[in-house]
Amino acid sequence: MNKDHLQQIFKNYIDRFEEFNSDDRTKSSEYYKWEMPKPFKVSMDKALKAENEEVFKYELDNIRKITHDFIDSGKILPFAGLVKAADKEWETVQRMFRELYKPDDGNLDIRQEKIESFLAQANHLKDKNNLSDLYKSDFRSVTAYLFLYDPDYNYIYKPTHAQDFQDCIEFYDDFGEGDHVNLKAYYQMCDWLVDAIRETPSIKETNKLRAPKFKKEPYLDTEWHILAYDIIYCCSAYNLFRGITFIHHTSKERKVLWEKQQKAQELYEKLKAAQEEKKILDAAMDELGKWLVVGESVTFKSFGKAAPVEKGIIIKKGSTMITIDFGDGNIKTIDWMSTVTNGYLKFQKEESGFANTVETLKKASQIKGNLSTAEREFAPYSEYI
C-alpha cells in the first residue's frame, strides 16, 4: 500500500475538516454518521423482539427516519422495499434480520454467507410482491445494516468509494463486482486504514473536533470504524485525492497488481528473515572480536589427529589472519575464522554460550549468501510494498 498517498489523504481531511462538518446542517455535516448507530440499534433490537406486526413495522419506520438517506436514496430504496414486504410478511423480514445478526465470532466467511443469504431473500420478497427494481436490495445496503448495528465489528461497503480509495492507496486485491463482493479483501483494506489511523495522532485529534457539533448522543467509535468509513467516503465526495496522482485500474489490472503485491510481501518477509540472521551473525562476529585481541591466551591444535595442542599468545591480528607466539621462537600466522569454526583455535577463558557463537560463525557464508539472494529477489518488487 502507498503510505505517502494515505498521509496526503489524512492531511487533506484535516485541512478541510470544517468544510464537511459544518454546524449548519443545511450544508455538509458528515458527523451524522456517528449519531445513527445508537438509535438504530435501539429500534432494531425492539424490532427483533417484536411479537406483533404493529410493533415490528413501527420500529422499521423509526429506522427509516433514523437512517434518512444513508441507506435509501432517490435512486434506490432497499430498506423501503423491506418495509413494503413487511406489510405482507413481517415475520419473514424479522427472521431475516435475526439471522443476519447472529454472532459469527469474526468469521468473515460466515458473515459473507449471512449477507448473501439476506440479499437473496430480500430480492425474492421484492419479486414475490411485484415491487419495482427501485426497491432492490444490494450488498451495500446489507453491510449498512450490520455496520449501523455494530460499527466496532463491521464496515459498510460502497463500491464506488471503495474502489476509488483502493486505487489511490494502491491496494489491489479485487473486491469483486456488483453483489459478488469479496468481503475479506475489503475488510483487509479497512483494517489497514484503521491501523494507520491508530498510528496517526493528528487524525485522531481532528476527530475530536466533532464533539461540540453533535445534536444527539454519538457512538464512541473506539475501534475507529466509523472514522475509517468517513475518510473513504469523503475522499470521493469532497475530492480528498487532491494533490495525489494515481491510476484508476480495471479489475483485470488490479488482479495482476495484487499478485505482484502478494509476491512482494512474500519476498519482503524472506528479506527480513535474512536480515535478522545477518544481525545474529554480526553479533557473533562482535563476540568473537572480544577474544581476538593482542595479548589473549589461546590453545591451538594443528591439523591431523596426532598433532599436539599448543599454548600461545596472540601478538598480531589482521582482517583475516592472526599471529600467535607459542614461545621458543615458534610463531605461526593462521586464518582465525576457519580455525575457530573448526575447533582448532580455542581461548583459555571461553565463557558459557561461546559454543553458540561458534555455531553461528560456521554458517557465515550461508547467511551472507541468503541475504544477498533475498535482496536481489526483492529488488524488482520493492515498489509494490
GROMACS .gro file of C-alpha atoms in nm:
model
  385
    1MET     CA    1   0.000   0.000   0.000
    2ASN     CA    2   0.110   0.357  -0.065
    3LYS     CA    3   0.159   0.516   0.276
    4ASP     CA    4   0.259   0.851   0.125
    5HIS     CA    5  -0.075   0.876  -0.054
    6LEU     CA    6  -0.260   0.789   0.265
    7GLN     CA    7  -0.075   1.057   0.462
    8GLN     CA    8  -0.174   1.312   0.195
    9ILE     CA    9  -0.534   1.199   0.231
   10PHE     CA   10  -0.509   1.246   0.608
   11LYS     CA   11  -0.364   1.593   0.556
   12ASN     CA   12  -0.645   1.689   0.319
   13TYR     CA   13  -0.904   1.551   0.559
   14ILE     CA   14  -0.758   1.756   0.846
   15ASP     CA   15  -0.718   2.075   0.641
   16ARG     CA   16  -1.074   2.061   0.507
   17PHE     CA   17  -1.245   1.914   0.813
   18GLU     CA   18  -1.469   2.216   0.879
   19GLU     CA   19  -1.582   2.216   0.516
   20PHE     CA   20  -1.771   1.886   0.556
   21ASN     CA   21  -1.853   1.915   0.927
   22SER     CA   22  -2.049   2.238   0.926
   23ASP     CA   23  -2.260   2.343   1.226
   24ASP     CA   24  -2.524   2.439   0.970
   25ARG     CA   25  -2.698   2.114   0.878
   26THR     CA   26  -2.830   2.261   0.556
   27LYS     CA   27  -2.466   2.234   0.447
   28SER     CA   28  -2.228   1.940   0.459
   29SER     CA   29  -2.236   1.778   0.803
   30GLU     CA   30  -2.089   1.431   0.786
   31TYR     CA   31  -2.086   1.386   1.163
   32TYR     CA   32  -2.441   1.248   1.144
   33LYS     CA   33  -2.272   0.910   1.080
   34TRP     CA   34  -2.175   0.899   1.449
   35GLU     CA   35  -2.532   0.985   1.558
   36MET     CA   36  -2.709   0.696   1.382
   37PRO     CA   37  -2.576   0.372   1.537
   38LYS     CA   38  -2.717   0.410   1.891
   39PRO     CA   39  -3.080   0.485   1.796
   40PHE     CA   40  -3.056   0.237   1.508
   41LYS     CA   41  -2.961  -0.046   1.747
   42VAL     CA   42  -3.231   0.050   1.997
   43SER     CA   43  -3.504   0.036   1.732
   44MET     CA   44  -3.361  -0.273   1.563
   45ASP     CA   45  -3.345  -0.461   1.894
   46LYS     CA   46  -3.711  -0.376   1.955
   47ALA     CA   47  -3.796  -0.492   1.605
   48LEU     CA   48  -3.610  -0.818   1.655
   49LYS     CA   49  -3.802  -0.884   1.978
   50ALA     CA   50  -4.139  -0.767   1.847
   51GLU     CA   51  -4.424  -1.012   1.898
   52ASN     CA   52  -4.669  -0.848   1.661
   53GLU     CA   53  -4.675  -0.678   1.324
   54GLU     CA   54  -4.764  -0.334   1.460
   55VAL     CA   55  -4.456  -0.305   1.683
   56PHE     CA   56  -4.226  -0.450   1.418
   57LYS     CA   57  -4.339  -0.212   1.144
   58TYR     CA   58  -4.335   0.084   1.384
   59GLU     CA   59  -3.967   0.020   1.462
   60LEU     CA   60  -3.882  -0.028   1.095
   61ASP     CA   61  -4.037   0.310   1.028
   62ASN     CA   62  -3.822   0.458   1.308
   63ILE     CA   63  -3.514   0.307   1.146
   64ARG     CA   64  -3.613   0.456   0.811
   65LYS     CA   65  -3.629   0.800   0.975
   66ILE     CA   66  -3.301   0.748   1.165
   67THR     CA   67  -3.106   0.647   0.858
   68HIS     CA   68  -3.278   0.901   0.629
   69ASP     CA   69  -3.081   0.883   0.301
   70PHE     CA   70  -2.787   0.682   0.436
   71ILE     CA   71  -2.937   0.355   0.308
   72ASP     CA   72  -3.224   0.466   0.085
   73SER     CA   73  -3.184   0.742  -0.172
   74GLY     CA   74  -3.378   0.879  -0.465
   75LYS     CA   75  -3.228   0.618  -0.698
   76ILE     CA   76  -3.260   0.305  -0.486
   77LEU     CA   77  -3.478   0.221  -0.185
   78PRO     CA   78  -3.373  -0.120  -0.049
   79PHE     CA   79  -3.489  -0.058   0.308
   80ALA     CA   80  -3.820   0.082   0.190
   81GLY     CA   81  -3.857  -0.240  -0.009
   82LEU     CA   82  -3.824  -0.440   0.313
   83VAL     CA   83  -4.080  -0.215   0.482
   84LYS     CA   84  -4.323  -0.281   0.197
   85ALA     CA   85  -4.255  -0.656   0.212
   86ALA     CA   86  -4.323  -0.645   0.588
   87ASP     CA   87  -4.677  -0.529   0.510
   88LYS     CA   88  -4.747  -0.883   0.390
   89GLU     CA   89  -4.473  -1.096   0.552
   90TRP     CA   90  -4.345  -0.916   0.860
   91GLU     CA   91  -4.232  -1.238   1.032
   92THR     CA   92  -4.023  -1.332   0.730
   93VAL     CA   93  -3.846  -0.995   0.734
   94GLN     CA   94  -3.795  -1.023   1.111
   95ARG     CA   95  -3.645  -1.371   1.072
   96MET     CA   96  -3.410  -1.240   0.801
   97PHE     CA   97  -3.274  -0.971   1.034
   98ARG     CA   98  -3.244  -1.216   1.322
   99GLU     CA   99  -3.035  -1.447   1.106
  100LEU     CA  100  -2.823  -1.156   0.982
  101TYR     CA  101  -2.739  -1.052   1.337
  102LYS     CA  102  -2.650  -1.398   1.464
  103PRO     CA  103  -2.297  -1.399   1.616
  104ASP     CA  104  -2.023  -1.515   1.380
  105ASP     CA  105  -1.720  -1.470   1.611
  106GLY     CA  106  -1.547  -1.259   1.350
  107ASN     CA  107  -1.554  -1.535   1.088
  108LEU     CA  108  -1.580  -1.339   0.763
  109ASP     CA  109  -1.672  -1.646   0.561
  110ILE     CA  110  -1.981  -1.690   0.777
  111ARG     CA  111  -2.054  -1.317   0.762
  112GLN     CA  112  -2.029  -1.326   0.383
  113GLU     CA  113  -2.277  -1.615   0.374
  114LYS     CA  114  -2.519  -1.427   0.603
  115ILE     CA  115  -2.504  -1.118   0.382
  116GLU     CA  116  -2.559  -1.316   0.063
  117SER     CA  117  -2.845  -1.512   0.219
  118PHE     CA  118  -3.015  -1.193   0.339
  119LEU     CA  119  -2.968  -1.035  -0.002
  120ALA     CA  120  -3.118  -1.331  -0.187
  121GLN     CA  121  -3.420  -1.344   0.044
  122ALA     CA  122  -3.476  -0.967   0.025
  123ASN     CA  123  -3.482  -0.969  -0.354
  124HIS     CA  124  -3.701  -1.279  -0.357
  125LEU     CA  125  -3.954  -1.087  -0.148
  126LYS     CA  126  -3.926  -0.789  -0.385
  127ASP     CA  127  -4.008  -1.008  -0.684
  128LYS     CA  128  -4.276  -1.202  -0.497
  129ASN     CA  129  -4.454  -0.878  -0.405
  130ASN     CA  130  -4.416  -0.731  -0.756
  131LEU     CA  131  -4.205  -0.439  -0.640
  132SER     CA  132  -4.003  -0.247  -0.897
  133ASP     CA  133  -3.622  -0.253  -0.913
  134LEU     CA  134  -3.628   0.076  -0.726
  135TYR     CA  135  -3.666  -0.141  -0.414
  136LYS     CA  136  -3.391  -0.388  -0.499
  137SER     CA  137  -3.150  -0.474  -0.216
  138ASP     CA  138  -2.777  -0.475  -0.279
  139PHE     CA  139  -2.459  -0.578  -0.097
  140ARG     CA  140  -2.407  -0.218   0.015
  141SER     CA  141  -2.741  -0.197   0.195
  142VAL     CA  142  -2.690  -0.524   0.384
  143THR     CA  143  -2.343  -0.420   0.502
  144ALA     CA  144  -2.505  -0.094   0.617
  145TYR     CA  145  -2.746  -0.288   0.843
  146LEU     CA  146  -2.451  -0.468   1.000
  147PHE     CA  147  -2.241  -0.153   1.025
  148LEU     CA  148  -2.509   0.056   1.195
  149TYR     CA  149  -2.599  -0.223   1.436
  150ASP     CA  150  -2.239  -0.286   1.548
  151PRO     CA  151  -1.980  -0.049   1.398
  152ASP     CA  152  -1.694  -0.185   1.607
  153TYR     CA  153  -1.702  -0.516   1.418
  154ASN     CA  154  -1.830  -0.419   1.074
  155TYR     CA  155  -1.754  -0.195   0.779
  156ILE     CA  156  -2.001  -0.060   0.526
  157TYR     CA  157  -1.917  -0.127   0.163
  158LYS     CA  158  -1.998   0.131  -0.104
  159PRO     CA  159  -1.833   0.014  -0.428
  160THR     CA  160  -1.750   0.343  -0.600
  161HIS     CA  161  -1.595   0.497  -0.288
  162ALA     CA  162  -1.410   0.176  -0.201
  163GLN     CA  163  -1.261   0.135  -0.548
  164ASP     CA  164  -1.151   0.498  -0.572
  165PHE     CA  165  -0.981   0.467  -0.235
  166GLN     CA  166  -0.812   0.137  -0.312
  167ASP     CA  167  -0.668   0.272  -0.637
  168CYS     CA  168  -0.530   0.576  -0.458
  169ILE     CA  169  -0.360   0.384  -0.178
  170GLU     CA  170  -0.259   0.107  -0.421
  171PHE     CA  171  -0.441  -0.178  -0.252
  172TYR     CA  172  -0.501  -0.411  -0.542
  173ASP     CA  173  -0.693  -0.712  -0.411
  174ASP     CA  174  -1.015  -0.749  -0.610
  175PHE     CA  175  -1.333  -0.652  -0.423
  176GLY     CA  176  -1.547  -0.813  -0.693
  177GLU     CA  177  -1.828  -0.655  -0.891
  178GLY     CA  178  -2.196  -0.587  -0.829
  179ASP     CA  179  -2.326  -0.800  -0.544
  180HIS     CA  180  -2.043  -1.052  -0.580
  181VAL     CA  181  -1.817  -0.884  -0.326
  182ASN     CA  182  -1.502  -1.024  -0.165
  183LEU     CA  183  -1.574  -0.923   0.195
  184LYS     CA  184  -1.237  -1.041   0.326
  185ALA     CA  185  -1.048  -0.825   0.079
  186TYR     CA  186  -1.248  -0.514   0.165
  187TYR     CA  187  -1.213  -0.573   0.540
  188GLN     CA  188  -0.838  -0.620   0.496
  189MET     CA  189  -0.809  -0.276   0.336
  190CYS     CA  190  -1.026  -0.117   0.606
  191ASP     CA  191  -0.826  -0.286   0.882
  192TRP     CA  192  -0.509  -0.145   0.729
  193LEU     CA  193  -0.666   0.201   0.725
  194VAL     CA  194  -0.772   0.166   1.090
  195ASP     CA  195  -0.416   0.064   1.186
  196ALA     CA  196  -0.288   0.379   1.014
  197ILE     CA  197  -0.544   0.593   1.199
  198ARG     CA  198  -0.429   0.449   1.533
  199GLU     CA  199  -0.071   0.541   1.447
  200THR     CA  200  -0.155   0.900   1.340
  201PRO     CA  201  -0.222   1.131   1.639
  202SER     CA  202  -0.318   1.428   1.419
  203ILE     CA  203  -0.612   1.248   1.258
  204LYS     CA  204  -0.737   1.132   1.598
  205GLU     CA  205  -0.710   1.484   1.740
  206THR     CA  206  -0.902   1.622   1.443
  207ASN     CA  207  -1.170   1.362   1.501
  208LYS     CA  208  -1.228   1.508   1.850
  209LEU     CA  209  -1.336   1.839   1.694
  210ARG     CA  210  -1.677   1.685   1.619
  211ALA     CA  211  -1.771   1.666   1.986
  212PRO     CA  212  -1.937   2.012   2.013
  213LYS     CA  213  -2.128   1.962   1.688
  214PHE     CA  214  -2.336   1.658   1.783
  215LYS     CA  215  -2.706   1.716   1.829
  216LYS     CA  216  -2.761   1.358   1.950
  217GLU     CA  217  -2.554   1.124   2.164
  218PRO     CA  218  -2.280   0.989   1.935
  219TYR     CA  219  -2.143   0.639   1.908
  220LEU     CA  220  -1.798   0.637   2.071
  221ASP     CA  221  -1.629   0.457   1.780
  222THR     CA  222  -1.342   0.328   1.993
  223GLU     CA  223  -1.235   0.097   1.709
  224TRP     CA  224  -1.227   0.385   1.454
  225HIS     CA  225  -1.451   0.205   1.203
  226ILE     CA  226  -1.685   0.500   1.153
  227LEU     CA  227  -1.392   0.733   1.103
  228ALA     CA  228  -1.240   0.488   0.853
  229TYR     CA  229  -1.563   0.485   0.651
  230ASP     CA  230  -1.591   0.864   0.675
  231ILE     CA  231  -1.241   0.904   0.532
  232ILE     CA  232  -1.314   0.663   0.246
  233TYR     CA  233  -1.645   0.838   0.171
  234CYS     CA  234  -1.508   1.193   0.193
  235CYS     CA  235  -1.222   1.109  -0.042
  236SER     CA  236  -1.474   1.068  -0.325
  237ALA     CA  237  -1.743   1.309  -0.206
  238TYR     CA  238  -1.505   1.601  -0.139
  239ASN     CA  239  -1.208   1.503  -0.356
  240LEU     CA  240  -0.958   1.443  -0.078
  241PHE     CA  241  -0.740   1.294  -0.353
  242ARG     CA  242  -0.635   1.649  -0.438
  243GLY     CA  243  -0.259   1.666  -0.487
  244ILE     CA  244  -0.228   1.291  -0.548
  245THR     CA  245  -0.165   1.136  -0.887
  246PHE     CA  246  -0.290   0.780  -0.924
  247ILE     CA  247  -0.439   0.547  -1.183
  248HIS     CA  248  -0.791   0.402  -1.189
  249HIS     CA  249  -0.743   0.035  -1.272
  250THR     CA  250  -0.968  -0.222  -1.428
  251SER     CA  251  -1.049  -0.541  -1.239
  252LYS     CA  252  -0.806  -0.732  -1.460
  253GLU     CA  253  -0.528  -0.483  -1.393
  254ARG     CA  254  -0.590  -0.499  -1.019
  255LYS     CA  255  -0.558  -0.877  -1.028
  256VAL     CA  256  -0.212  -0.855  -1.186
  257LEU     CA  257  -0.102  -0.583  -0.945
  258TRP     CA  258  -0.241  -0.777  -0.646
  259GLU     CA  259  -0.038  -1.083  -0.745
  260LYS     CA  260   0.271  -0.864  -0.757
  261GLN     CA  261   0.189  -0.717  -0.415
  262GLN     CA  262   0.149  -1.066  -0.271
  263LYS     CA  263   0.480  -1.176  -0.424
  264ALA     CA  264   0.643  -0.858  -0.293
  265GLN     CA  265   0.515  -0.931   0.058
  266GLU     CA  266   0.643  -1.288   0.040
  267LEU     CA  267   0.988  -1.174  -0.072
  268TYR     CA  268   0.990  -0.893   0.185
  269GLU     CA  269   0.929  -1.143   0.465
  270LYS     CA  270   1.213  -1.355   0.327
  271LEU     CA  271   1.437  -1.047   0.320
  272LYS     CA  272   1.351  -0.954   0.679
  273ALA     CA  273   1.433  -1.308   0.794
  274ALA     CA  274   1.768  -1.294   0.613
  275GLN     CA  275   1.842  -0.954   0.767
  276GLU     CA  276   1.768  -1.093   1.114
  277GLU     CA  277   2.007  -1.381   1.052
  278LYS     CA  278   2.272  -1.130   0.943
  279LYS     CA  279   2.221  -0.935   1.267
  280ILE     CA  280   2.281  -1.253   1.465
  281LEU     CA  281   2.595  -1.319   1.261
  282ASP     CA  282   2.717  -0.962   1.320
  283ALA     CA  283   2.661  -1.007   1.694
  284ALA     CA  284   2.859  -1.334   1.682
  285MET     CA  285   3.141  -1.156   1.500
  286ASP     CA  286   3.138  -0.883   1.766
  287GLU     CA  287   3.154  -1.150   2.037
  288LEU     CA  288   3.448  -1.320   1.867
  289GLY     CA  289   3.616  -0.982   1.834
  290LYS     CA  290   3.629  -0.955   2.213
  291TRP     CA  291   3.859  -1.258   2.218
  292LEU     CA  292   4.066  -1.195   1.907
  293VAL     CA  293   4.285  -0.932   2.067
  294VAL     CA  294   4.658  -0.899   2.111
  295GLY     CA  295   4.768  -1.049   2.443
  296GLU     CA  296   4.485  -1.306   2.462
  297SER     CA  297   4.592  -1.660   2.564
  298VAL     CA  298   4.487  -1.934   2.324
  299THR     CA  299   4.536  -2.301   2.252
  300PHE     CA  300   4.594  -2.424   1.900
  301LYS     CA  301   4.576  -2.778   1.767
  302SER     CA  302   4.746  -2.828   1.434
  303PHE     CA  303   4.579  -3.026   1.161
  304GLY     CA  304   4.593  -3.405   1.199
  305LYS     CA  305   4.478  -3.643   1.469
  306ALA     CA  306   4.818  -3.679   1.632
  307ALA     CA  307   4.902  -3.309   1.621
  308PRO     CA  308   4.985  -3.161   1.962
  309VAL     CA  309   4.787  -2.887   2.136
  310GLU     CA  310   4.999  -2.578   2.177
  311LYS     CA  311   4.950  -2.283   2.409
  312GLY     CA  312   5.033  -1.935   2.295
  313ILE     CA  313   4.953  -1.565   2.296
  314ILE     CA  314   4.812  -1.356   2.013
  315ILE     CA  315   5.071  -1.099   1.913
  316LYS     CA  316   4.910  -0.962   1.596
  317LYS     CA  317   4.562  -0.953   1.441
  318GLY     CA  318   4.464  -0.869   1.084
  319SER     CA  319   4.134  -0.868   0.897
  320THR     CA  320   4.151  -1.243   0.831
  321MET     CA  321   4.473  -1.365   0.994
  322ILE     CA  322   4.623  -1.368   1.343
  323THR     CA  323   4.981  -1.430   1.455
  324ILE     CA  324   5.043  -1.642   1.766
  325ASP     CA  325   5.366  -1.672   1.966
  326PHE     CA  326   5.398  -2.022   2.115
  327GLY     CA  327   5.739  -1.946   2.270
  328ASP     CA  328   6.090  -2.063   2.185
  329GLY     CA  329   6.068  -1.883   1.855
  330ASN     CA  330   5.760  -2.082   1.747
  331ILE     CA  331   5.542  -1.820   1.578
  332LYS     CA  332   5.253  -1.906   1.348
  333THR     CA  333   5.016  -1.698   1.135
  334ILE     CA  334   4.678  -1.862   1.079
  335ASP     CA  335   4.330  -1.787   0.939
  336TRP     CA  336   4.131  -1.712   1.252
  337MET     CA  337   3.781  -1.776   1.113
  338SER     CA  338   3.840  -2.128   0.983
  339THR     CA  339   4.047  -2.234   1.284
  340VAL     CA  340   3.785  -2.110   1.531
  341THR     CA  341   3.488  -2.265   1.348
  342ASN     CA  342   3.669  -2.596   1.301
  343GLY     CA  343   3.769  -2.613   1.669
  344TYR     CA  344   4.147  -2.582   1.618
  345LEU     CA  345   4.176  -2.246   1.789
  346LYS     CA  346   4.030  -2.201   2.137
  347PHE     CA  347   4.050  -1.933   2.402
  348GLN     CA  348   4.161  -2.027   2.751
  349LYS     CA  349   3.892  -1.815   2.917
  350GLU     CA  350   3.597  -1.901   2.694
  351GLU     CA  351   3.262  -1.824   2.858
  352SER     CA  352   2.943  -2.031   2.850
  353GLY     CA  353   2.749  -1.959   2.535
  354PHE     CA  354   3.059  -1.919   2.323
  355ALA     CA  355   2.979  -2.252   2.158
  356ASN     CA  356   2.658  -2.096   2.019
  357THR     CA  357   2.865  -1.812   1.878
  358VAL     CA  358   3.090  -2.063   1.702
  359GLU     CA  359   2.786  -2.245   1.557
  360THR     CA  360   2.661  -1.917   1.412
  361LEU     CA  361   3.003  -1.838   1.266
  362LYS     CA  362   3.006  -2.176   1.093
  363LYS     CA  363   2.705  -2.060   0.890
  364ALA     CA  364   2.857  -1.721   0.798
  365SER     CA  365   2.891  -1.795   0.427
  366GLN     CA  366   2.538  -1.935   0.405
  367ILE     CA  367   2.389  -1.641   0.597
  368LYS     CA  368   2.561  -1.385   0.375
  369GLY     CA  369   2.452  -1.576   0.064
  370ASN     CA  370   2.090  -1.590   0.183
  371LEU     CA  371   2.088  -1.214   0.240
  372SER     CA  372   2.238  -1.141  -0.100
  373THR     CA  373   1.980  -1.366  -0.270
  374ALA     CA  374   1.691  -1.213  -0.074
  375GLU     CA  375   1.800  -0.860  -0.164
  376ARG     CA  376   1.833  -0.950  -0.531
  377GLU     CA  377   1.494  -1.122  -0.547
  378PHE     CA  378   1.309  -0.847  -0.361
  379ALA     CA  379   1.455  -0.554  -0.559
  380PRO     CA  380   1.222  -0.583  -0.865
  381TYR     CA  381   0.914  -0.600  -0.635
  382SER     CA  382   1.007  -0.330  -0.383
  383GLU     CA  383   0.774  -0.073  -0.541
  384TYR     CA  384   0.473  -0.295  -0.463
  385ILE     CA  385   0.518  -0.289  -0.085
   0.00000   0.00000   0.00000
